[in-house]
Short mmCIF file of C-alpha atoms and ligand atoms in Angstrom, two decimals:
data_model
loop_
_atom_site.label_atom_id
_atom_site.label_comp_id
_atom_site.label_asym_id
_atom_site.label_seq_id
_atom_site.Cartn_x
_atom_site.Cartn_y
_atom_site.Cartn_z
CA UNK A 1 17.08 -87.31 -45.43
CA UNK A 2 15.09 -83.83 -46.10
CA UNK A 3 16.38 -80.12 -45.80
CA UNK A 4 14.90 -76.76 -45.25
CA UNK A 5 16.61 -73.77 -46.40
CA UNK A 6 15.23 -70.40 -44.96
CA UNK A 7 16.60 -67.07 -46.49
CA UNK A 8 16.67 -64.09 -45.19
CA UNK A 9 17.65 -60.70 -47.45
CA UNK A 10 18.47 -59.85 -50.60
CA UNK A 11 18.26 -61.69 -54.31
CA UNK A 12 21.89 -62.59 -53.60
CA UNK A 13 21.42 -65.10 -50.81
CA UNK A 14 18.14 -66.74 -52.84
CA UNK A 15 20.76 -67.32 -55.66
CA UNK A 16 23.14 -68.38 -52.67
CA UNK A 17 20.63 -70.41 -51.07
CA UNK A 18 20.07 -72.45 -54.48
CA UNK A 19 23.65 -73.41 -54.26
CA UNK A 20 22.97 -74.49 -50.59
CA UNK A 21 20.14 -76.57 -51.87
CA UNK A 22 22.18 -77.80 -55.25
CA UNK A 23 25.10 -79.29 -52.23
CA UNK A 24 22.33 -80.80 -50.25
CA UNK A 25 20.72 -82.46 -53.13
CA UNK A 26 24.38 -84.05 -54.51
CA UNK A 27 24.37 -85.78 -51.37
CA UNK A 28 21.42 -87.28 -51.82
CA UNK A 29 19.12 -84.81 -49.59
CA UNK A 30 15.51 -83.93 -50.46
CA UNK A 31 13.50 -80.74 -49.70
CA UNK A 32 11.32 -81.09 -46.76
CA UNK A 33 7.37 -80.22 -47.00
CA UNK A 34 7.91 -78.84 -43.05
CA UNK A 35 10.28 -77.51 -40.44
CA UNK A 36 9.59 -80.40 -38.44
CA UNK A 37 10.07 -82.92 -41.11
CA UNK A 38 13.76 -81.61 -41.76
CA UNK A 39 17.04 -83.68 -40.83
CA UNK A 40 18.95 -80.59 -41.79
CA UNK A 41 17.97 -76.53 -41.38
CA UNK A 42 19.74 -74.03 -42.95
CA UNK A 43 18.90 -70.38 -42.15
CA UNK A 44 21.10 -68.54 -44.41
CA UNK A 45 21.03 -65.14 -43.06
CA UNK A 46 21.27 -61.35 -43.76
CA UNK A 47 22.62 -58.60 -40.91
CA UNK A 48 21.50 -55.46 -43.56
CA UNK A 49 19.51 -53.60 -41.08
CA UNK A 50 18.90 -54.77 -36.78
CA UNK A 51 15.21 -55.80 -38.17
CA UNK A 52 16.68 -58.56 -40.03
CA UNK A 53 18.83 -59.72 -37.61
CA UNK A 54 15.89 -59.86 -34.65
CA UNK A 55 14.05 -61.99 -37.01
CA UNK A 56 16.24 -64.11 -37.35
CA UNK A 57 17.26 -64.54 -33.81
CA UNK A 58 13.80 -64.80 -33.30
CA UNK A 59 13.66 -68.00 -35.61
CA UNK A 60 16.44 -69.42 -34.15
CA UNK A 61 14.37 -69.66 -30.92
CA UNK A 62 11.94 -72.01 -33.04
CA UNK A 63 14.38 -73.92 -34.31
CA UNK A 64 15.89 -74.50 -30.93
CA UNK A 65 12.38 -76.13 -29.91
CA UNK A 66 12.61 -78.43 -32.91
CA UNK A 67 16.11 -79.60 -32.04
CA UNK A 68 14.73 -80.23 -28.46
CA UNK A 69 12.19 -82.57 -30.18
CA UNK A 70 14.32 -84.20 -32.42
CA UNK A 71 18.20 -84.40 -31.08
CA UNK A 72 19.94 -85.62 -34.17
CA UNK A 73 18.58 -82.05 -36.31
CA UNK A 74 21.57 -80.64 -38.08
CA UNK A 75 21.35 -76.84 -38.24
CA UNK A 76 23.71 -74.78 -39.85
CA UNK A 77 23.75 -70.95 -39.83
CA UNK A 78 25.58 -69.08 -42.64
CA UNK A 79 25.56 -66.06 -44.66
CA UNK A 80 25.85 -62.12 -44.26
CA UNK A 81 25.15 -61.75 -40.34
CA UNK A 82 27.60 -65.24 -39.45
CA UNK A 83 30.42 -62.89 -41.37
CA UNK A 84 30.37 -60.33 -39.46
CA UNK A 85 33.05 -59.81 -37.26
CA UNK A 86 33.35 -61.84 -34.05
CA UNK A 87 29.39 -62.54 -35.29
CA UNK A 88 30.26 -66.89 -34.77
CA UNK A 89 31.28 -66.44 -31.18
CA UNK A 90 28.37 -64.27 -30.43
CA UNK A 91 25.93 -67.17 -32.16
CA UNK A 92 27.99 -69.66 -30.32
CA UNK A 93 26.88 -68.63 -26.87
CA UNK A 94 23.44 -67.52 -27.40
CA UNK A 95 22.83 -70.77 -29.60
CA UNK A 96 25.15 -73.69 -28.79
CA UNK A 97 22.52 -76.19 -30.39
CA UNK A 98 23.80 -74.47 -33.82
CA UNK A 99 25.43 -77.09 -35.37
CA UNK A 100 27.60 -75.40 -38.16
CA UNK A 101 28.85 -72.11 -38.78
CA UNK A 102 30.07 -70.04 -41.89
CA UNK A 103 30.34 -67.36 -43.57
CA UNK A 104 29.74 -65.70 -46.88
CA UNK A 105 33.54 -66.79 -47.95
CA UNK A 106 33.43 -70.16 -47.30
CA UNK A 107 29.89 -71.00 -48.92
CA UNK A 108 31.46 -73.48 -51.36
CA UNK A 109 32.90 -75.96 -48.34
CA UNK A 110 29.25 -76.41 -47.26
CA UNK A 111 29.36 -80.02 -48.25
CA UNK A 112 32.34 -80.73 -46.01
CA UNK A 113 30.68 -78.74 -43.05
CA UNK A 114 27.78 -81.24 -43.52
CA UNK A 115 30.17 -84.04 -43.99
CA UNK A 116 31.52 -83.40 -40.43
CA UNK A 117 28.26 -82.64 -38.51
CA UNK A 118 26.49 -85.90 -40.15
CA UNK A 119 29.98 -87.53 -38.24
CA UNK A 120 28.62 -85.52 -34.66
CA UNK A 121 31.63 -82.88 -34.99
CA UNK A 122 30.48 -78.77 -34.61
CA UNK A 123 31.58 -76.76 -37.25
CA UNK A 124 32.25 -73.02 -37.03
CA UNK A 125 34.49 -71.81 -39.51
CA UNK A 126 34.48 -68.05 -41.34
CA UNK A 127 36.89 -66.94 -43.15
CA UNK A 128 38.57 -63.10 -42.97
CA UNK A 129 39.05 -62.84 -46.55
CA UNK A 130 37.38 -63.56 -49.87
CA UNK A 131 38.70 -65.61 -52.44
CA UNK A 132 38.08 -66.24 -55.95
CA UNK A 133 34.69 -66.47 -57.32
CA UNK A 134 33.86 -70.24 -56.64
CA UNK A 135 33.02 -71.85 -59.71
CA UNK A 136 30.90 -75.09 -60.69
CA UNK A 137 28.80 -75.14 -57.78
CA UNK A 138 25.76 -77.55 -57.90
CA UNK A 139 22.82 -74.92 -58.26
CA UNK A 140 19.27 -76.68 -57.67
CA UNK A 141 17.10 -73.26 -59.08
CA UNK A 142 14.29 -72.29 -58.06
CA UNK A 143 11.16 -73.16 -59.60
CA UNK A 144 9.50 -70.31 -62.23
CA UNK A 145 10.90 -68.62 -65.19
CA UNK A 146 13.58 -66.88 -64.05
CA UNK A 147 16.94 -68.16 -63.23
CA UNK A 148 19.76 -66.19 -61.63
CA UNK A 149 23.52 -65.44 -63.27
CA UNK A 150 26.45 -64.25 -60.56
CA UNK A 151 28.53 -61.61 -62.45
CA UNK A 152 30.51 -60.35 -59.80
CA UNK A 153 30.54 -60.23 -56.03
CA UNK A 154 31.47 -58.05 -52.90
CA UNK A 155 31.57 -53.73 -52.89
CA UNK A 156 34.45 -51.20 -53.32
CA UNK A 157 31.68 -48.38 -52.63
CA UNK A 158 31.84 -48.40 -48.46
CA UNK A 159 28.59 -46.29 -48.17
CA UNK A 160 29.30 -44.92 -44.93
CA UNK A 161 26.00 -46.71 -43.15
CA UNK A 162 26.78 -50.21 -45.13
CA UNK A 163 27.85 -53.56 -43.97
CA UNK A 164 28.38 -54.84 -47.02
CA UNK A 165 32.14 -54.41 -48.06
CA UNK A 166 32.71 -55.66 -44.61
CA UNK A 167 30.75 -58.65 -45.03
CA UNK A 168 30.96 -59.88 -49.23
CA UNK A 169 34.37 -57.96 -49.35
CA UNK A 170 35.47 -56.21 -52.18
CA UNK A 171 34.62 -56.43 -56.07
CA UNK A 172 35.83 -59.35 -58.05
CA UNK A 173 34.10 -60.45 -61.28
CA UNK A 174 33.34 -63.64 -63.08
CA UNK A 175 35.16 -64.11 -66.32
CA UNK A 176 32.95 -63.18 -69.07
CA UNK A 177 32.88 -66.21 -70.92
CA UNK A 178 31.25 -68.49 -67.60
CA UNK A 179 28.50 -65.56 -67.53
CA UNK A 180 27.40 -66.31 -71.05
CA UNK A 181 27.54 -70.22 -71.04
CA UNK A 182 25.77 -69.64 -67.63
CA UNK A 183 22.88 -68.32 -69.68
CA UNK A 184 23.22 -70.19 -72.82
CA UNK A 185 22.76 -73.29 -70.70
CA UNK A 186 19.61 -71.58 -68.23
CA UNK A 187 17.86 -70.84 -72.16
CA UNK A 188 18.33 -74.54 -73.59
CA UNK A 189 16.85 -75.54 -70.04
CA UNK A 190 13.87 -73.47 -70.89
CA UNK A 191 14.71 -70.24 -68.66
CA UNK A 192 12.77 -67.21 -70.32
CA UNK A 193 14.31 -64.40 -68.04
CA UNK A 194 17.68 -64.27 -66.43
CA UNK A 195 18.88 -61.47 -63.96
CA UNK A 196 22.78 -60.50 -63.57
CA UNK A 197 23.22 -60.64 -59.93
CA UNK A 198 26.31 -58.37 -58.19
CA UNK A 199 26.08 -55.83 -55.58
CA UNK A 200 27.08 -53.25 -58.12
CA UNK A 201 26.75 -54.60 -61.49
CA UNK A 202 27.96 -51.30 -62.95
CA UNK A 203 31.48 -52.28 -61.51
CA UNK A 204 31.64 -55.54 -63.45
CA UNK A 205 35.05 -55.24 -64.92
CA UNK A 206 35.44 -58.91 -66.40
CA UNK A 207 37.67 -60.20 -68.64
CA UNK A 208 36.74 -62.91 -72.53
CA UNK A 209 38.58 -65.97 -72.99
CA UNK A 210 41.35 -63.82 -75.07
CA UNK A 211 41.87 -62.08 -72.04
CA UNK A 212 40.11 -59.03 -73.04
CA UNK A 213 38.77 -56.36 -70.84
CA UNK A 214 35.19 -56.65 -70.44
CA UNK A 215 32.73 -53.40 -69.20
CA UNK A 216 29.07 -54.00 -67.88
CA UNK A 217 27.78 -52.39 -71.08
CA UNK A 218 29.35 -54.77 -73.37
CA UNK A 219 28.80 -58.14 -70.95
CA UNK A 220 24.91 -56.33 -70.99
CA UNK A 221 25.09 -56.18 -74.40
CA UNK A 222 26.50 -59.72 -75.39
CA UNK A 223 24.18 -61.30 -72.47
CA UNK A 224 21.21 -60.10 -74.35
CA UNK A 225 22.20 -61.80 -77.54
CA UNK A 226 23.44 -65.41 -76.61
CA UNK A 227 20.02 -66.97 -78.24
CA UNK A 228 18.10 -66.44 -81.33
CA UNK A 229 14.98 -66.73 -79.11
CA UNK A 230 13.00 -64.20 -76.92
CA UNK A 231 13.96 -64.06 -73.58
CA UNK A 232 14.50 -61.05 -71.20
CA UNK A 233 17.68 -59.79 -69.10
CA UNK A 234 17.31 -58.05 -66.08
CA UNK A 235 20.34 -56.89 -64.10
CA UNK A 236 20.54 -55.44 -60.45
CA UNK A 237 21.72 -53.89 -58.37
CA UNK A 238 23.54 -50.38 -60.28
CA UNK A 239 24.65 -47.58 -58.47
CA UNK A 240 24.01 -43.85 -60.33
CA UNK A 241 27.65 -42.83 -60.12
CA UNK A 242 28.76 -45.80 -62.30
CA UNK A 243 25.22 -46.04 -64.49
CA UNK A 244 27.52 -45.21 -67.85
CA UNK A 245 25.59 -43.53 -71.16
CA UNK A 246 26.80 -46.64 -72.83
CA UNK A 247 24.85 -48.79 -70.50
CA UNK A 248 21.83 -46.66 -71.42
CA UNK A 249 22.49 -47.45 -74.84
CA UNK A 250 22.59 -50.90 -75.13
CA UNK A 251 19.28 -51.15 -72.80
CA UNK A 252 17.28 -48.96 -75.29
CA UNK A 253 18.97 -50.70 -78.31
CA UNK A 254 18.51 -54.36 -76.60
CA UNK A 255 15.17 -55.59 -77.38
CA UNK A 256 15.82 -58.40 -74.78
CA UNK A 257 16.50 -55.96 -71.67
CA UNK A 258 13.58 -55.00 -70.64
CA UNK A 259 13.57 -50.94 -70.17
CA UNK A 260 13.45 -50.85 -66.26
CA UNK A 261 16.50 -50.01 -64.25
CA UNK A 262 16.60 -50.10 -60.67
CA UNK A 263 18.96 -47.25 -59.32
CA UNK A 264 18.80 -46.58 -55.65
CA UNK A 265 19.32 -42.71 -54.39
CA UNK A 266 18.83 -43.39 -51.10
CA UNK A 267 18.63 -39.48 -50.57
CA UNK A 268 17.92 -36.06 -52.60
CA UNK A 269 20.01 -34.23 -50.17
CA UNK A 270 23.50 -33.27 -51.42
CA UNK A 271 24.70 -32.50 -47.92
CA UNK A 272 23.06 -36.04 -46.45
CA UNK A 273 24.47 -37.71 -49.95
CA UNK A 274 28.16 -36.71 -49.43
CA UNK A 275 27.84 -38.04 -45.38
CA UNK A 276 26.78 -41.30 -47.06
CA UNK A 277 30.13 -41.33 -49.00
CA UNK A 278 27.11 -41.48 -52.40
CA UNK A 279 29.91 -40.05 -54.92
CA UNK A 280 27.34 -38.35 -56.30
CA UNK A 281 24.52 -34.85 -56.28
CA UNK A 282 20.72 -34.97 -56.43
CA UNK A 283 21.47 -33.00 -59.15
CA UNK A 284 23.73 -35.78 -60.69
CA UNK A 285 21.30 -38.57 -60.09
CA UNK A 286 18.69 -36.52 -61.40
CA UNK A 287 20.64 -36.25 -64.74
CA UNK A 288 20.87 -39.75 -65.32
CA UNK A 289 17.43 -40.07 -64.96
CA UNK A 290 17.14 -37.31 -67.81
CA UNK A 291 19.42 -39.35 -69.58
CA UNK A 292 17.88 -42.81 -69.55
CA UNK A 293 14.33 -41.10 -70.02
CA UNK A 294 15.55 -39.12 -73.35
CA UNK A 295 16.15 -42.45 -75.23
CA UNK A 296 13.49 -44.35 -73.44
CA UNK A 297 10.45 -41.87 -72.41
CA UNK A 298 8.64 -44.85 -71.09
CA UNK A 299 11.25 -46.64 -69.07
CA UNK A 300 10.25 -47.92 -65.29
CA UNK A 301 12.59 -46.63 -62.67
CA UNK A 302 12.62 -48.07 -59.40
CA UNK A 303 14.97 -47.18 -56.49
CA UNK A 304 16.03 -47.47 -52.74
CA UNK A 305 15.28 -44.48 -50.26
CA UNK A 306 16.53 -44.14 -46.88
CA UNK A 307 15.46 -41.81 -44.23
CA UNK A 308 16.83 -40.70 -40.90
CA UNK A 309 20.28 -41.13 -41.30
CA UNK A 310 22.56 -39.10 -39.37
CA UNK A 311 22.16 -35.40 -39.58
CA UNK A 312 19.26 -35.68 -41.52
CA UNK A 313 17.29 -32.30 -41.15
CA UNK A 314 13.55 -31.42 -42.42
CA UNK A 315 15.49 -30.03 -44.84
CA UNK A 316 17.82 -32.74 -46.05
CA UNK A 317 14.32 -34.44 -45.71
CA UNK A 318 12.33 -32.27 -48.38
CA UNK A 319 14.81 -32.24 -50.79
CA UNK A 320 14.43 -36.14 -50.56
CA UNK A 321 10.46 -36.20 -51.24
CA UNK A 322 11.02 -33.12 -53.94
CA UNK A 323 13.33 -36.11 -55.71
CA UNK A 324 10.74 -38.50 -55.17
CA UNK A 325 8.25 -36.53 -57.14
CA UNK A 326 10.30 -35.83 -59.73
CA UNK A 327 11.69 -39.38 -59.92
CA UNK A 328 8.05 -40.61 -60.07
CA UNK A 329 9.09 -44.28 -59.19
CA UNK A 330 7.14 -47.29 -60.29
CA UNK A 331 8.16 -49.21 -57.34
CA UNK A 332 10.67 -47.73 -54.65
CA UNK A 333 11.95 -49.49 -52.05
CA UNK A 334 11.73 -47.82 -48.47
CA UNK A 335 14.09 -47.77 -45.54
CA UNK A 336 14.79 -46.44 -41.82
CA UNK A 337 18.29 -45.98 -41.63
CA UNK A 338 19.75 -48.30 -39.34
CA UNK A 339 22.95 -47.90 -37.15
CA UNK A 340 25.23 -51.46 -38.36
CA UNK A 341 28.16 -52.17 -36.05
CA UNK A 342 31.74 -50.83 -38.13
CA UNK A 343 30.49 -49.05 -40.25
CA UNK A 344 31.57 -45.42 -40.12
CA UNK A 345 27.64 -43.97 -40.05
CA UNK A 346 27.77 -45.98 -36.47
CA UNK A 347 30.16 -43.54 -34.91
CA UNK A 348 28.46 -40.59 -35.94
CA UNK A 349 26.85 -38.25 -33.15
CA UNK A 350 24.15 -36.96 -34.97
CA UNK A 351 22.13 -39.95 -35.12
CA UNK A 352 18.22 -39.65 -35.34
CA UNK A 353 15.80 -40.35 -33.34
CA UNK A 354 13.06 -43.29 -34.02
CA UNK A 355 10.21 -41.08 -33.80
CA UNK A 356 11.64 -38.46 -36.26
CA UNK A 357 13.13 -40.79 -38.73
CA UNK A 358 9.03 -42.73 -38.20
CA UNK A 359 7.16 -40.14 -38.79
CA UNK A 360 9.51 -39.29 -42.05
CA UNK A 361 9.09 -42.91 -43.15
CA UNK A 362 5.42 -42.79 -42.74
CA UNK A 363 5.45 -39.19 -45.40
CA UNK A 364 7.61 -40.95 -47.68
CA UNK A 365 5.57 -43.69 -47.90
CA UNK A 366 2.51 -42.02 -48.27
CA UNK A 367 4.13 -40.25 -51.20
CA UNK A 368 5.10 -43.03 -52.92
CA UNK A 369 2.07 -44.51 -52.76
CA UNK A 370 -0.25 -42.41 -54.10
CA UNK A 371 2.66 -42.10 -56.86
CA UNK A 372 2.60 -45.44 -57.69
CA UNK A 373 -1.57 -46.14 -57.92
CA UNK A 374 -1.19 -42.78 -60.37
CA UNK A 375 1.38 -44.63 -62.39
CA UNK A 376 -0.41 -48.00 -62.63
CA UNK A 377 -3.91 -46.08 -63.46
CA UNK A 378 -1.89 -44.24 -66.18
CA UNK A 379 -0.93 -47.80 -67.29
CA UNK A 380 -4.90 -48.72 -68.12
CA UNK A 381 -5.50 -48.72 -71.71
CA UNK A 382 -2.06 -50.17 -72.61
CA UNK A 383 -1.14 -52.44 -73.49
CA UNK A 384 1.92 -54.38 -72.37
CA UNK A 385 4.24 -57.22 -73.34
CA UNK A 386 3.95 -59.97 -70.17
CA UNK A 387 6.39 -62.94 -69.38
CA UNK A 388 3.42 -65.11 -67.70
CA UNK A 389 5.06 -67.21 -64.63
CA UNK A 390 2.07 -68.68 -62.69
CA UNK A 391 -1.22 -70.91 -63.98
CA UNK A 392 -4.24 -71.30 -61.63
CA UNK A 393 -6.58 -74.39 -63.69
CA UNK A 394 -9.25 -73.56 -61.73
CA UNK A 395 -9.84 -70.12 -61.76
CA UNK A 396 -8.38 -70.22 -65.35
CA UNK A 397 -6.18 -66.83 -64.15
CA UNK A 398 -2.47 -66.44 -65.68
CA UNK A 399 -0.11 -64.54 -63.87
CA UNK A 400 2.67 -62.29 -65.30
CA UNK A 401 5.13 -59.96 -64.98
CA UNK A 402 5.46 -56.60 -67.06
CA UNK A 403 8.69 -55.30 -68.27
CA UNK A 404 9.09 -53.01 -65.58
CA UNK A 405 8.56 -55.82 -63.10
CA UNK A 406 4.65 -55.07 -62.05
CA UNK A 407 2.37 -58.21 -61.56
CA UNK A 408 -0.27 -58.74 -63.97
CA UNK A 409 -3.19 -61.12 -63.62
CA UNK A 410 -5.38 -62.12 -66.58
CA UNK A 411 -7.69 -65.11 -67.42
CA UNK A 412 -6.65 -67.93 -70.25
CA UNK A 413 -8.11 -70.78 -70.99
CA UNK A 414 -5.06 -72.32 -71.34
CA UNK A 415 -1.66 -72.40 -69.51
CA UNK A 416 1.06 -69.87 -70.88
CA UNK A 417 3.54 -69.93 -68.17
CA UNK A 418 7.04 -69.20 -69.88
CA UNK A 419 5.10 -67.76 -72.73
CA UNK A 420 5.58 -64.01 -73.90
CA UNK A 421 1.86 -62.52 -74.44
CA UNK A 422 0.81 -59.19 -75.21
CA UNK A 423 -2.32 -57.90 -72.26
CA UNK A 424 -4.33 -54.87 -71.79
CA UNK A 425 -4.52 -53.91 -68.57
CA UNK A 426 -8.46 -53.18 -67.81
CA UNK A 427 -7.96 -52.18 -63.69
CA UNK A 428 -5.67 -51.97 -60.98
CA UNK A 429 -6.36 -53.29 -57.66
CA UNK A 430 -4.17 -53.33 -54.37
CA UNK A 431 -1.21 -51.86 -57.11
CA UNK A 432 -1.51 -54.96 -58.92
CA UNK A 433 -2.76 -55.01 -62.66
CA UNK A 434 -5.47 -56.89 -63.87
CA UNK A 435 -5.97 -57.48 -68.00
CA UNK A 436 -7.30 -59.19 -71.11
CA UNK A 437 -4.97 -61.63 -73.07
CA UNK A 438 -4.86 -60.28 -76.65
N1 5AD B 501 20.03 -48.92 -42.82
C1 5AD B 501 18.93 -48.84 -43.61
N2 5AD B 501 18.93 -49.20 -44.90
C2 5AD B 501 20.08 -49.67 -45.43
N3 5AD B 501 20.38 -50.09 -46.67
C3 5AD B 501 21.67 -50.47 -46.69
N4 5AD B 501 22.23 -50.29 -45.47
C4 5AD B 501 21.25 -49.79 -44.67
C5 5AD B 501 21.21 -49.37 -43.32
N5 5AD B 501 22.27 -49.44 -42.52
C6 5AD B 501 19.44 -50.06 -47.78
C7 5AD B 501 19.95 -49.20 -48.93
C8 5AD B 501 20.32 -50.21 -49.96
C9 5AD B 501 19.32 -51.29 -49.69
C10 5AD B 501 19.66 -52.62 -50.26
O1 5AD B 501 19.26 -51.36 -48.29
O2 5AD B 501 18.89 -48.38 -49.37
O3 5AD B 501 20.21 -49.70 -51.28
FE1 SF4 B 502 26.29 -51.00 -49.69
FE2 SF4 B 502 26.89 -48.75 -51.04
FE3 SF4 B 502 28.00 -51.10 -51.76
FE4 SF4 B 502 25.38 -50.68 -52.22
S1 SF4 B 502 27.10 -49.53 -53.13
S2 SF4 B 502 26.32 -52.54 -51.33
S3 SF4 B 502 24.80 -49.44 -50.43
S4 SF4 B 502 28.33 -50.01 -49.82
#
């Protein structure tokens, strides 16, 4: 029997979708080359913003065809947008080939969904609330270098345009002591680079086996020294009004966390900020910036931008690009704010229209780019410390990542994926960096 497993969003569901695939493969199930060789789909989806949610519908009209070919095709739709509320019902009737429903809560009772619907009973089953993390889940990881570590799940933040809290419900951490036997075990498996999954890492508020309290910046700190031997830890996602001096600390004084932090501002207008229920000023972000760049001058920031939410004026708009520029991004992440059923963003009467908030996109964009192709020439001459992930034999190129995250390609005669190597970048081309080994 073979499976496919298509994910939609954020690092979260990949990790998610690895459990999916570790449940599958207890029972004996093997990944399937094509759609149309599967016995069992999963589309394990993600209701962020409407585009992600049309393509998914969209997909769903494929696999409809392929259950028309083949009637005995198991598909099962979970994840972010089958939480939502009333969400099953709605798939229900648009989709009554769907085989099994669930939600974000109930990810760990996969096995018995499949269970049922290999016995020709429809599952559709989400549950209101949360639980406990589930723990000692089958995980069948991906293939590469880097393996991912849950350290705590949901949001207490309710960003007035997010579906989030409403859909992973609120914060609840892992006990520290699973996080770091998580990662022991990934290094003796020969994992070179793990990254601390939550929706708000900065939250993590764990607790050792002595019952102890446990911060982010200590679980950081601890994380990064498990093994004797070089590996990296990334961590994401943080949110400014939680990203703690201590937290700084241990990232310059780690040198197994690489110095790149990923903190989204979404906007550089105080007035737009406090609407989005941000906790924080441009002015505050800013000065965590300052912060993390006076121990670490040549630490890679990336972040999340939104424009076009409501009430956003040309004003609230410049003050966003003037952050930008001073920001100076190596890699930002770019959004058009879109309106997400319960959140309290949908009920405002302000809300922009698509041709404004597309013709801001397009600026922002713009910006950002020719930021980033400065920032990558500036990085020509240097030279940088690369995990190397990928091996092509027969153009003899090895593929890498930096420490701030930016794809590097180089030729080697030899393999040297899940190798650290030292490169200096020669050129940049389509913002990806091209080098020498050293
Ligand atoms: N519309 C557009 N972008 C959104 N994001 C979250 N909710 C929305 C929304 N309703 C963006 C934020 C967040 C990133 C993961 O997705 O920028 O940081
Ligand atoms: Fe959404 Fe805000 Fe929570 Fe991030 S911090 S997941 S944007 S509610």
């Amino acid at each position: 029997m073979l499976y496919r497993i298509v994910t939609y969003g954020c690092q979260m569901n990949v990790h998610e979708s690895e459990k999916l695939a570790g449940i599958l493969e207890l029972r004996g199930f093997l990944p399937a080359e094509r759609d149309s060789d599967a016995d069992v789909i999963v589309i394990n989806t993600c209701c962020i913003r409407e585009n992600a949610e049309n393509r998914i519908l969209g997909n769903l009209g494929f696999v409809k065809k392929l259950k028309e070919e083949n009637r005995n095709l198991i598909v099962a739709v979970c994840g972010c947008m089958a939480q939502q509320d009333g969400a099953a019902e709605r798939l229900k009737a648009r989709c009554p080939f769907i085989n099994i429903i669930f939600g974000t809560h109930n990810l760990a009772e996969f096995g018995a969904y499949l269970d049922k619907a290999m016995a020709g009973k429809k599952v559709s089953e989400v549950w209101p609330q949360e639980g406990e993390p589930a723990e000692g889940l089958p995980v069948k990881r991906g293939e590469g270098v880097n393996a991912w570590v849950n350290i705590m799940y949901g949001c207490d933040n309710f960003c007035t345009y997010c579906v989030v809290p409403y859909v992973r419900g609120r914060e609840r951490s892992r006990k520290s002591e699973l996080v770091l036997d998580d990662i022991k075990r990934l290094l003796d498996e020969g994992f070179k680079e793990i990254t601390l999954l939550g929706q708000n890492v900065n939250s993590y508020s764990g607790t050792d086996a002595d019952g102890n309290y446990v911060n982010f910046a200590s679980l950081l700190e601890q994380a990064a020294n498990v093994s004797a031997q070089k590996y990296r830890v990334r961590f994401t996602t943080s949110h400014p009004k939680d990203f703690s001096d201590e937290v700084i600390r241990v990232i310059s004084d780690s040198p197994n966390v690489p110095e790149f932090i990923h903190l989204p501002a979404q906007s550089g207008s105080d007035r737009i900020l406090k609407a989005m229920n941000r906790k924080y000023t441009a002015a505050d972000y800013l000065g965590r910036i300052d912060a993390i760049k006076k121990l670490m001058p040549d630490a890679g920031i990336s972040g999340d931008i939104m424009v076009g939410f409501p009430g956003e004026t040309e004003e609230d708009f410049l003050d966003t690009l003037r952050l930008v520029e001073s920001v100076r991004y190596i890699n930002l992440f770019t959004f058009i704010y879109s309106k997400r059923r319960g959140t309290v963003a949908a009920s405002m009467d302000n809300q922009i229209d698509r041709i404004t908030a597309l013709g801001r996109f397009q600026r922002l964009v713009n910006l950002q780019t020719s930021i980033g192709l400065e920032l990558a020439a500036a990085a020509v001459g240097k030279t940088l410390e690369v995990l190397c992930d990928a091996y092509t034999a027969k153009t003899r190129l090895s593929r890498g990542k930096t420490a701030s995250g930016k794809i590097i390609w180089f030729k080697s005669d030899t393999e040297l994926t899940g190798q650290f190597v030292n490169v200096n970048v020669t050129h940049v081309k389509n913002s990806n960096l091209y080098g020498e080994l050293i």
